Coordinates of C-alpha atoms and ligand atoms in Angstrom, one line a residue:
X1 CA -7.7 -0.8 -30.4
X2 CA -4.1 -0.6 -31.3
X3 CA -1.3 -4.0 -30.0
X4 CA 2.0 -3.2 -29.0
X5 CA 4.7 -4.8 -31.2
X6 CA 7.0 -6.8 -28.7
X7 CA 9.7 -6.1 -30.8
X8 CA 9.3 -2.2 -31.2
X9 CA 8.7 -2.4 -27.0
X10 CA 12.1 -4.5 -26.8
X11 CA 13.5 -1.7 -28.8
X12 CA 12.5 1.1 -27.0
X13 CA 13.4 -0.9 -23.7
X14 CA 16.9 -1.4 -24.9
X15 CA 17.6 2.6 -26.1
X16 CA 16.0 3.2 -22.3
X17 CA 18.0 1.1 -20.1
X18 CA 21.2 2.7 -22.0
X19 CA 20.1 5.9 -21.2
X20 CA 19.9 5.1 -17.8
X21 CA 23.2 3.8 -17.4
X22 CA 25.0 6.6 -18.7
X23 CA 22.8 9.3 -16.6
X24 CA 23.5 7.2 -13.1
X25 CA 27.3 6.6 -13.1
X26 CA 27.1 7.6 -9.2
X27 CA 24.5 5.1 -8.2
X28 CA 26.1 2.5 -10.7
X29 CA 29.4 3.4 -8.7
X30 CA 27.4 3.0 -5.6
X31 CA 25.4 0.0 -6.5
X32 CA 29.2 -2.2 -7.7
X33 CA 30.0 -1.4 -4.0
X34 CA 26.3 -2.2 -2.6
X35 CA 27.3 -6.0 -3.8
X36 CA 30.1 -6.8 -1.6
X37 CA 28.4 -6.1 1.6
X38 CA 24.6 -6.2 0.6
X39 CA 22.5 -9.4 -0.6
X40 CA 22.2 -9.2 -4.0
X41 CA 23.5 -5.4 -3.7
X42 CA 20.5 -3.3 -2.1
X43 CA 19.5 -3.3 1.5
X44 CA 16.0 -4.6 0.9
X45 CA 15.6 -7.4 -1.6
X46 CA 12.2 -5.6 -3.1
X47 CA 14.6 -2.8 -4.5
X48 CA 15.8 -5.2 -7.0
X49 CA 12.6 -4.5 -9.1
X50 CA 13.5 -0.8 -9.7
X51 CA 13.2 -0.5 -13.3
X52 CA 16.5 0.4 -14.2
X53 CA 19.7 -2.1 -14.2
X54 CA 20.5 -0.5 -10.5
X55 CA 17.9 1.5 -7.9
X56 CA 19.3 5.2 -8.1
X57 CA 20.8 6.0 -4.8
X58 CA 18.9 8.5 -3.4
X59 CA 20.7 12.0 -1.3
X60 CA 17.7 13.9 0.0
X61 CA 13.7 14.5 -0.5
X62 CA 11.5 16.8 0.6
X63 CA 7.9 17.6 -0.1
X64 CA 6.9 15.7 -3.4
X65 CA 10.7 15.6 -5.2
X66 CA 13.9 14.1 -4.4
X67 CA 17.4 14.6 -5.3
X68 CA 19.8 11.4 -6.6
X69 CA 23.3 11.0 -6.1
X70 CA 23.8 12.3 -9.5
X71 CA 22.3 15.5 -8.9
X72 CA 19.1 14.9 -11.1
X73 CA 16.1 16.1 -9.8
X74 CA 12.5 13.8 -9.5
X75 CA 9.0 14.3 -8.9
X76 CA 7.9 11.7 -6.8
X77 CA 4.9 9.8 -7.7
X78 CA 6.1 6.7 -5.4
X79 CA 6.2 8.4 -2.1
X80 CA 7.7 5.4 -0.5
X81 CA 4.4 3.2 -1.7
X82 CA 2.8 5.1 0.4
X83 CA 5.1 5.7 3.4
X84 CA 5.3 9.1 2.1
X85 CA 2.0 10.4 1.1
X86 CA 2.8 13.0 4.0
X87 CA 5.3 14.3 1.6
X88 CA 9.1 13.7 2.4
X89 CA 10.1 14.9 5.7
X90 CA 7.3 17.7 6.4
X91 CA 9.2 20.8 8.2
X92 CA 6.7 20.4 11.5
X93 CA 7.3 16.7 11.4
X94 CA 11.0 16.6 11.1
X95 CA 10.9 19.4 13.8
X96 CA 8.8 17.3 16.0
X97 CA 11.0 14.2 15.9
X98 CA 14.2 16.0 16.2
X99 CA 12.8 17.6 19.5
X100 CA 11.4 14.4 20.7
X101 CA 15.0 12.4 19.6
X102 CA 17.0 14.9 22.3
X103 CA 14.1 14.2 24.7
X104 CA 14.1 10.0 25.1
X105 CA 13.0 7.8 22.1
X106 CA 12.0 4.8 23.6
X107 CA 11.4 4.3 27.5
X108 CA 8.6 1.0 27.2
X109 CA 6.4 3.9 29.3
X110 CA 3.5 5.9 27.7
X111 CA 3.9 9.6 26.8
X112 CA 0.7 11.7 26.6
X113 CA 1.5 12.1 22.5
X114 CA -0.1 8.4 22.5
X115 CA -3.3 9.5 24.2
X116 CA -3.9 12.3 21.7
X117 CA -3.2 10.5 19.0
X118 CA -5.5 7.5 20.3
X119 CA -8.3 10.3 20.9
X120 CA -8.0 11.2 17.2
X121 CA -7.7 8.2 15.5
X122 CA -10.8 7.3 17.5
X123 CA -12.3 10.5 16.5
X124 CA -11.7 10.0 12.8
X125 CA -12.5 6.2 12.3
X126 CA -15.3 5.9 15.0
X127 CA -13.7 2.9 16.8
X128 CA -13.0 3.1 20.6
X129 CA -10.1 1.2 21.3
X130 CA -6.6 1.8 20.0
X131 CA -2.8 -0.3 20.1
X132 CA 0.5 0.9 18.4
X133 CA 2.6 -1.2 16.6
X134 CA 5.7 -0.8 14.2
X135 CA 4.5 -1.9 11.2
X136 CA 1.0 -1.7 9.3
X137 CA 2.6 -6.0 8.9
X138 CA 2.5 -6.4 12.7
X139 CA -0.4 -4.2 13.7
X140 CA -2.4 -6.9 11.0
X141 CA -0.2 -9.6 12.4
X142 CA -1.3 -8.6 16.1
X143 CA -5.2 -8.4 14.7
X144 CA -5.5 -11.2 13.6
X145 CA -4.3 -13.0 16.7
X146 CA -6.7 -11.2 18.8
X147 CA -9.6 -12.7 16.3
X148 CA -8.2 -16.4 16.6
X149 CA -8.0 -16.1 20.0
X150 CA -11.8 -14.3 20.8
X151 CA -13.2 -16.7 17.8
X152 CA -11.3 -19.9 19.3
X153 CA -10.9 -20.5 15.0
X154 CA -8.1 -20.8 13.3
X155 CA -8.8 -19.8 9.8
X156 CA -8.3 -16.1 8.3
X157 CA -10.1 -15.2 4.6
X158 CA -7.7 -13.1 2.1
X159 CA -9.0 -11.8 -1.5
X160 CA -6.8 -13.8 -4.0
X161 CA -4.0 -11.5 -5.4
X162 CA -3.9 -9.3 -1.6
X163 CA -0.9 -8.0 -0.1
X164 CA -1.4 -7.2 3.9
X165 CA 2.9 -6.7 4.4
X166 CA 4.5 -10.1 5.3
X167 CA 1.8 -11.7 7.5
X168 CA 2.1 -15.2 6.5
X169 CA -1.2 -15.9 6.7
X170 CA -1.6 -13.6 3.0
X171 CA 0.8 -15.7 1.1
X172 CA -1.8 -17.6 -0.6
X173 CA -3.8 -17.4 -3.7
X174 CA -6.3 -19.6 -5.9
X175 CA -5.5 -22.3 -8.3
X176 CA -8.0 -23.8 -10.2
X177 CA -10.2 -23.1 -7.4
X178 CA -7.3 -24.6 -4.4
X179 CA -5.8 -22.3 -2.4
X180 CA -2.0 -22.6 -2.6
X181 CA 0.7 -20.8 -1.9
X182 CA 1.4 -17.8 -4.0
X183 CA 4.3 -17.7 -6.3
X184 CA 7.5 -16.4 -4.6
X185 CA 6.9 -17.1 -1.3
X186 CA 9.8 -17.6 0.4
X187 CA 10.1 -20.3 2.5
X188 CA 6.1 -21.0 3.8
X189 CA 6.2 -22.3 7.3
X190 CA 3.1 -24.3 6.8
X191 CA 1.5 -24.9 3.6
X192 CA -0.9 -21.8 3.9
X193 CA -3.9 -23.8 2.7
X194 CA -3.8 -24.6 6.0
X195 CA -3.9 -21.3 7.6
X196 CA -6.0 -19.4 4.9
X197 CA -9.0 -19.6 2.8
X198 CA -9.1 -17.2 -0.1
X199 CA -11.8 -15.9 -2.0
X200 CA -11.9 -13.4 -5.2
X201 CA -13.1 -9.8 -4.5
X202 CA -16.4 -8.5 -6.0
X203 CA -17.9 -12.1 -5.5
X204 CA -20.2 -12.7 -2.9
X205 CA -21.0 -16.5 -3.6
X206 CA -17.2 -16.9 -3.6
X207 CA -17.4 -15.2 0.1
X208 CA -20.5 -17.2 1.0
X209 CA -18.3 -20.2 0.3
X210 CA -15.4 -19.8 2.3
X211 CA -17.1 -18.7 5.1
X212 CA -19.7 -21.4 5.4
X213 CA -17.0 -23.7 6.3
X214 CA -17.5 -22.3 10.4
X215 CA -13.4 -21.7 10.8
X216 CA -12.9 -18.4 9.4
X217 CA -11.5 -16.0 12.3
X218 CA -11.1 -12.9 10.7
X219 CA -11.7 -11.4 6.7
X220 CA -8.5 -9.7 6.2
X221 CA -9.2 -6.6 3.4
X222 CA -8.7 -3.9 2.4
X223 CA -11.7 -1.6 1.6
X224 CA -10.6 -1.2 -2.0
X225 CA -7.9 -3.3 -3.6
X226 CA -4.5 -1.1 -4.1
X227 CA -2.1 -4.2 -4.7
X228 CA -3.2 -5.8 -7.8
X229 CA -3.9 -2.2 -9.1
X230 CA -6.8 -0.2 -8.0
X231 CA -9.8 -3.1 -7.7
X232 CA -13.1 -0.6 -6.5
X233 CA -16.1 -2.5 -4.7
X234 CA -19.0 -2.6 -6.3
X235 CA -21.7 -0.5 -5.2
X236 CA -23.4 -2.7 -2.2
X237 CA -20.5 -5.1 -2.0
X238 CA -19.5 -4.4 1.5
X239 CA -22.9 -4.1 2.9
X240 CA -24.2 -7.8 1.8
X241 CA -20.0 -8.8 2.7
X242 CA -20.7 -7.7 6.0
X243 CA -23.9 -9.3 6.5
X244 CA -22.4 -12.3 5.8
X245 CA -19.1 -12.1 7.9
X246 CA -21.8 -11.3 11.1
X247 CA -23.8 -14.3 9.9
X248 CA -21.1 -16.7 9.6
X249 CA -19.4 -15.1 13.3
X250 CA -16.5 -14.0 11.5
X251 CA -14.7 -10.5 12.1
X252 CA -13.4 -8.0 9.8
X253 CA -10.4 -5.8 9.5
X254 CA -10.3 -3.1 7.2
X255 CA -6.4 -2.9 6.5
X256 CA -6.6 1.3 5.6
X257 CA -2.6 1.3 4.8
X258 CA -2.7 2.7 1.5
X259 CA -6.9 3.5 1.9
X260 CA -6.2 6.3 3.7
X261 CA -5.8 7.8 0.4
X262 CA -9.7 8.3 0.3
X263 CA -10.0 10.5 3.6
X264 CA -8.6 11.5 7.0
X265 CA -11.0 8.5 8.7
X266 CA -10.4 6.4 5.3
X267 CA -12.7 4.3 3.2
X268 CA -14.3 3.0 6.9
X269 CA -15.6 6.3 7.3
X270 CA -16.2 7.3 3.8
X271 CA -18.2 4.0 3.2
X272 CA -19.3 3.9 6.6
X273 CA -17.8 0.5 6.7
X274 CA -18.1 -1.2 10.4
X275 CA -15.5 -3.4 10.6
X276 CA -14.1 -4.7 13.9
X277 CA -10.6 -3.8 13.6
X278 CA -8.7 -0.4 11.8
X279 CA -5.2 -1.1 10.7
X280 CA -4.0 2.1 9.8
X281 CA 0.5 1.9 9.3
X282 CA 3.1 3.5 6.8
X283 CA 2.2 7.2 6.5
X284 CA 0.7 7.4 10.0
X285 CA 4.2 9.0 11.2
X286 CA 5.2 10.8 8.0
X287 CA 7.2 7.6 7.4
X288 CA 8.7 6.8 10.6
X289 CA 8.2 3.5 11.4
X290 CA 4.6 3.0 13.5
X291 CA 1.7 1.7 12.7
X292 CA -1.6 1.6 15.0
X293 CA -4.8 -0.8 15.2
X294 CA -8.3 0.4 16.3
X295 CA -11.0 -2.7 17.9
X296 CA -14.6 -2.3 18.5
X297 CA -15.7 -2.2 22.2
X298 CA -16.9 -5.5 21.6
X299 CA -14.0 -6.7 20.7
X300 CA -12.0 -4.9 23.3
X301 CA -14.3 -6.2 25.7
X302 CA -14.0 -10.2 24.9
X303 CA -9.7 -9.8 24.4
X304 CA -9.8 -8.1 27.8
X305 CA -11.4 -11.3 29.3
X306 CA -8.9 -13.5 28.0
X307 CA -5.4 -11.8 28.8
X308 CA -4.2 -12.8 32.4
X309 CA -1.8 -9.4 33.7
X310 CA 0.7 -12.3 34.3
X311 CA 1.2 -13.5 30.4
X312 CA 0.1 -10.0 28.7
X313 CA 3.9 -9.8 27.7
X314 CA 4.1 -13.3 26.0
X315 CA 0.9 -13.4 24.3
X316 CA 2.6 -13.1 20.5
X317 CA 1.5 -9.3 20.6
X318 CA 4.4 -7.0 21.0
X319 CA 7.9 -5.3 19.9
X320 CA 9.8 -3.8 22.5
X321 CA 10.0 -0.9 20.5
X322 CA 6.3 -0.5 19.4
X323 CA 4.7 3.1 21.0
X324 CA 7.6 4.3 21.6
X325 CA 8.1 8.2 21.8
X326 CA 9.1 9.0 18.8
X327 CA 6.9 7.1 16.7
X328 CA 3.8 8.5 18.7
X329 CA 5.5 11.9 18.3
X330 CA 5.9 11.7 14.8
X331 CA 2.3 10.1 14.6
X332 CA 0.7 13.2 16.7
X333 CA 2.7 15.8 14.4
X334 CA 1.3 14.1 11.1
X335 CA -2.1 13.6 12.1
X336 CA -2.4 17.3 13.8
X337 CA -0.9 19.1 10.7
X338 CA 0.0 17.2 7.5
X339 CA -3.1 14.2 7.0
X340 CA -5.6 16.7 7.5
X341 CA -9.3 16.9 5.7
X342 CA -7.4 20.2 3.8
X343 CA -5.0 17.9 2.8
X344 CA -7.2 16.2 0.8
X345 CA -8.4 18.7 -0.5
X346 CA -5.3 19.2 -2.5
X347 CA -4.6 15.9 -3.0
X348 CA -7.3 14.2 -4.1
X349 CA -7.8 16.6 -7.3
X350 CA -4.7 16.0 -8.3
X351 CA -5.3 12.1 -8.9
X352 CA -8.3 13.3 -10.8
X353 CA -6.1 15.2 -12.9
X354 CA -3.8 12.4 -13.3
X355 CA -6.6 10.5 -14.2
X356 CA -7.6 12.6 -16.6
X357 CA -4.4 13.2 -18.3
X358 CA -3.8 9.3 -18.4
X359 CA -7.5 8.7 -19.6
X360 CA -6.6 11.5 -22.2
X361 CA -3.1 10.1 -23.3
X362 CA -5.0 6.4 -23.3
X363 CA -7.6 7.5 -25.9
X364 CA -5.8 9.8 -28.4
X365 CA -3.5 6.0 -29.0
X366 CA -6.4 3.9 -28.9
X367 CA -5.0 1.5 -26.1
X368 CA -6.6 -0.7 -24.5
X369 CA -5.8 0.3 -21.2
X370 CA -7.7 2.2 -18.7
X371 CA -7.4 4.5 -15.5
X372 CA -8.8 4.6 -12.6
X373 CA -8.6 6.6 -9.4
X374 CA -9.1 5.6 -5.8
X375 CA -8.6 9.3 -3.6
X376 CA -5.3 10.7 -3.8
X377 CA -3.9 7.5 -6.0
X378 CA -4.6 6.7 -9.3
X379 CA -3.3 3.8 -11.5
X380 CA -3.6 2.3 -15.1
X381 CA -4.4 -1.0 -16.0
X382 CA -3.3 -3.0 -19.4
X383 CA -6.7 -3.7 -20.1
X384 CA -9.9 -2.1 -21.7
X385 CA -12.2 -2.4 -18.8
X386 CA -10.7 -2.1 -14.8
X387 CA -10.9 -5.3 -13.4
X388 CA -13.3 -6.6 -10.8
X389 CA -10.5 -8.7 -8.6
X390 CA -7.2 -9.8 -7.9
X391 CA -7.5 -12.9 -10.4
X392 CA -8.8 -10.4 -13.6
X393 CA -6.0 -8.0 -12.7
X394 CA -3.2 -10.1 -12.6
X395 CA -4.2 -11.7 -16.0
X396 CA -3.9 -8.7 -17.5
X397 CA -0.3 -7.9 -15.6
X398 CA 2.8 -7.0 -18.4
X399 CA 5.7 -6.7 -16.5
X400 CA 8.0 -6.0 -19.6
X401 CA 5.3 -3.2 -20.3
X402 CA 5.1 -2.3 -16.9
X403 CA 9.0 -2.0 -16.5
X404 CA 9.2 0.1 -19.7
X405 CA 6.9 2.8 -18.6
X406 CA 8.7 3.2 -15.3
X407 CA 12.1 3.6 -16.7
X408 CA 10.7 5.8 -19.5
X409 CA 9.1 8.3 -16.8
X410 CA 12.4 8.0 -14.6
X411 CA 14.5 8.8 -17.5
X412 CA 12.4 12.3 -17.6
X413 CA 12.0 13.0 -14.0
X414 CA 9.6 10.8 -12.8
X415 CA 9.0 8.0 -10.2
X416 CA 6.5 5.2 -10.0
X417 CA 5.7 2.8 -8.0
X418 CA 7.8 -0.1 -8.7
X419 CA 4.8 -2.6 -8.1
X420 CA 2.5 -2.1 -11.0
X421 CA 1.6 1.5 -11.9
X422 CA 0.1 3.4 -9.0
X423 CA 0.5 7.2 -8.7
X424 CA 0.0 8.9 -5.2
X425 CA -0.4 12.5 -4.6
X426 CA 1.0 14.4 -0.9
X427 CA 0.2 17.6 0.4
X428 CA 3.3 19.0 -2.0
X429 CA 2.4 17.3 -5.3
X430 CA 1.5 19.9 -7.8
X431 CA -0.4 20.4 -11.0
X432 CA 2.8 20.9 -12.6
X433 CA 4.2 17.6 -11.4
X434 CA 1.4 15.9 -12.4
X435 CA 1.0 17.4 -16.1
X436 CA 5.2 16.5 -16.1
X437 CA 3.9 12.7 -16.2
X438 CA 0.6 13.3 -18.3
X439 CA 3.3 14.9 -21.2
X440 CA 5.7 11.6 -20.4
X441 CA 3.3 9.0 -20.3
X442 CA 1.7 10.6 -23.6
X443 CA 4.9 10.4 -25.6
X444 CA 6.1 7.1 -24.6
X445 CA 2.2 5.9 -25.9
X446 CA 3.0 7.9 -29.1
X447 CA 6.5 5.9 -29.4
X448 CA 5.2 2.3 -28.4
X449 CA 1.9 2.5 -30.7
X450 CA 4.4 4.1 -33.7
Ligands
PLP1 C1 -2.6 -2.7 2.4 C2 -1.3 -2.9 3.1 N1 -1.3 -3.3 4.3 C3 -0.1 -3.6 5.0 C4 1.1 -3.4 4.3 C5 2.4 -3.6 5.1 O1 3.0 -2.5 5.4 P1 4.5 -2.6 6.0 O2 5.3 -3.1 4.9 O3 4.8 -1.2 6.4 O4 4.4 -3.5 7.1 C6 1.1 -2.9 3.0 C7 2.4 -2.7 2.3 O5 2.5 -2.5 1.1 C8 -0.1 -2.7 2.4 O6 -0.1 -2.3 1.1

């Protein structure tokens, strides 16, 4: 197995980044301007970790490409992290919300959109009783406070190395065994030892352990891990996990966000999973902001006993704009015609043939890295074998490698996630597109290993 020299990969990193300069001067232009009325000089402070020495300013996407502000064309392999797995602004989608934008966009009244789209996401995940939120953040948020409050405990379980959106609750990880909070947290409320216990993924001892403590409300997961990289279960891991959240009375929510990537009823109804609570958010509404959350009727049953009509407005569940119209039209124009089981039938070959190319590129340079591919996603992994949890993956993190390979496919056309090195795959992704990054990701292995 072949090392990267640091200094060849400092090299290369420094001929990139000069590159990019001089191909951007619009969104360098842009970005001088972004830092007199923006903090830090982009409108979200995540967009600082764009690989290049500014984000390129984007002037319009559709399908699976987008067009910067320098005219240069990219296949998008981002999607919005997810936001966008629909595709950028599909045509029945945009037509949907522009004819539900001249018709009332937010009333705090129920249109019949949010009944069919209820009716479906009951049909596709199997559980009865839907809400609407904004945000995949809130609709977690809001599930977890309905387990605290039908539980009467005040704990909530994370996998070390999790992301859930900013539900404070997540910000914690594993020190020497202690759960602390996790670097860059920004201004904790409480220490989060005292909200969270947190356990690795793939271990069920671990999982035994924090849950035999009595206080755990709710096991916040997702199905498979997509934010430390792609972390798979292993085979039987979520039958004996669930055993053991029903035997310890605590409640599960599969957080399907970026799962969804595995089916139209994601990895809940792949795996026949039988968790309490769905959260399903991001690409529910082609990207428009909305987000939904799915209980069992048990669930329903004991929350229904405890919210008086009187307080149901102050109970800490809310947003005056969540369900409004135009998320739930954009939701019911997605779900009818763009996340469909075809869909995936497009999709999901694709990441194989990411996979593949990556695998390929991986081998013929004798790194000792790996690909793996979760649905429509794929991502690689700066390490021989994929690891097992959050704790394995994160050891094995580069960010100076990480950042390299990201500006070396953007300088050619191609966008990454900025958050390690995930790949997605929408309805308009092609084998073209993907064979673009195979051939990019090849060469830029040929120059680091030279
Ligand atoms: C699994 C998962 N859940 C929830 C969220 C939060 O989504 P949002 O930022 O839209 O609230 C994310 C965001 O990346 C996520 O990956």
């Amino acid at each position: 197995m072949k090392t990267i020299s640091r200094a060849r990969l400092h090299q290369l990193q420094e001929r990139e980044e000069k590159r990019f300069v001089a191909e951007h001067p619009k969104s360098a232009e842009l970005y001088a301007r972004a830092k007199n009325s923006l903090l830090g000089g982009v409108p979200m402070n995540w967009m600082k970790k764009w690989a290049g020495a500014f984000p390129v300013f984007v002037a319009t996407a559709k399908g699976a490409r987008f067009t910067d502000v320098d005219g240069r064309e990219y296949v998008d392999l981002c999607l919005g992290d997810t936001g966008a797995m629909t595709g950028h602004s599909p045509d029945v989608v945009a037509e949907a919300i522009a004819r539900r934008a001249r018709e009332g966009i937010t009333l705090m009244l129920p249109t019949e959109d949010s009944l069919w789209v209820g009716e479906e996401l009951r049909r596709r995940f199997g559980l009865p009783y839907w809400q609407f939120a904004l945000t995949a953040t809130d609709a977690n948020r809001f599930a977890i406070r309905i387990a605290r409050e039908i539980t009467q405990r005040p704990k909530v379980l994370v996998y070390n190395y999790c992301y859930h959106g900013t539900v404070d609750e997540s910000f914690a990880g594993l020190h020497d065994g202690v759960v602390v909070p996790r670097r860059g947290n920004i201004g904790p409320p409480v220490n989060p030892a005292e909200t969270t216990r947190v356990a690795e993924f793939n271990d069920l001892g671990a999982l035994e352990d924090a849950l035999k403590h009595h206080d755990v409300a709710v096991l916040l997961a997702e199905p498979a891990m997509t934010n430390a990289g792609i972390i798979l279960p292993d085979d039987g891991y979520w039958k004996a996990a669930r055993e053991l959240t029903r035997k310890y009375g605590t409640l599960l929510i599969a957080d399907e966000t970026h799962t969804i990537c595995v089916g139209p009823g994601g990895c809940t109804r792949l795996w026949q999973l039988d968790p309490d609570f769905v959260v399903f958010g991001k690409p529910i509404g082609s990207g428009i902001p909305g987000s939904a959350y799915g209980v069992t009727e048990e669930v329903a049953q004991r929350i229904s006993a405890r919210i008086a009509l009187e307080d149901c407005d102050v109970g800490g569940i809310g947003g005056t704009l969540a369900g409004n119209t135009l998320s739930l039209a954009a939701m019911r124009a997605t779900l009818e015609n763009v996340l469909t089981a075809k869909a995936y039938e497009t999709m999901i070959p694709l990441a194989q043939r990411f996979n593949d190319g990556v695998a390929g590129a991986i081998k013929k340079q004798a790194l000792p890295w790996n690909v793996i591919q979760l649905g429509a996603r794929a991502e690689y992994h700066f390490t021989p074998n994929p690891p097992r949890n959050g704790g394995e993956s994160a050891a094995a993190a580069d960010f100076e490698l990480e950042r390299f390979l990201h500006l070396y496919a953007l300088n050619r056309g191609v966008l990454l996630t900025p958050f390690h090195n995930m790949a997605l795959m929408c309805p308009a992704t092609t084998a073209a597109d993907v064979d673009l990054h195979t051939r990019i990701f090849a060469d830029a292995a040929r120059e680091l290993t030279a």
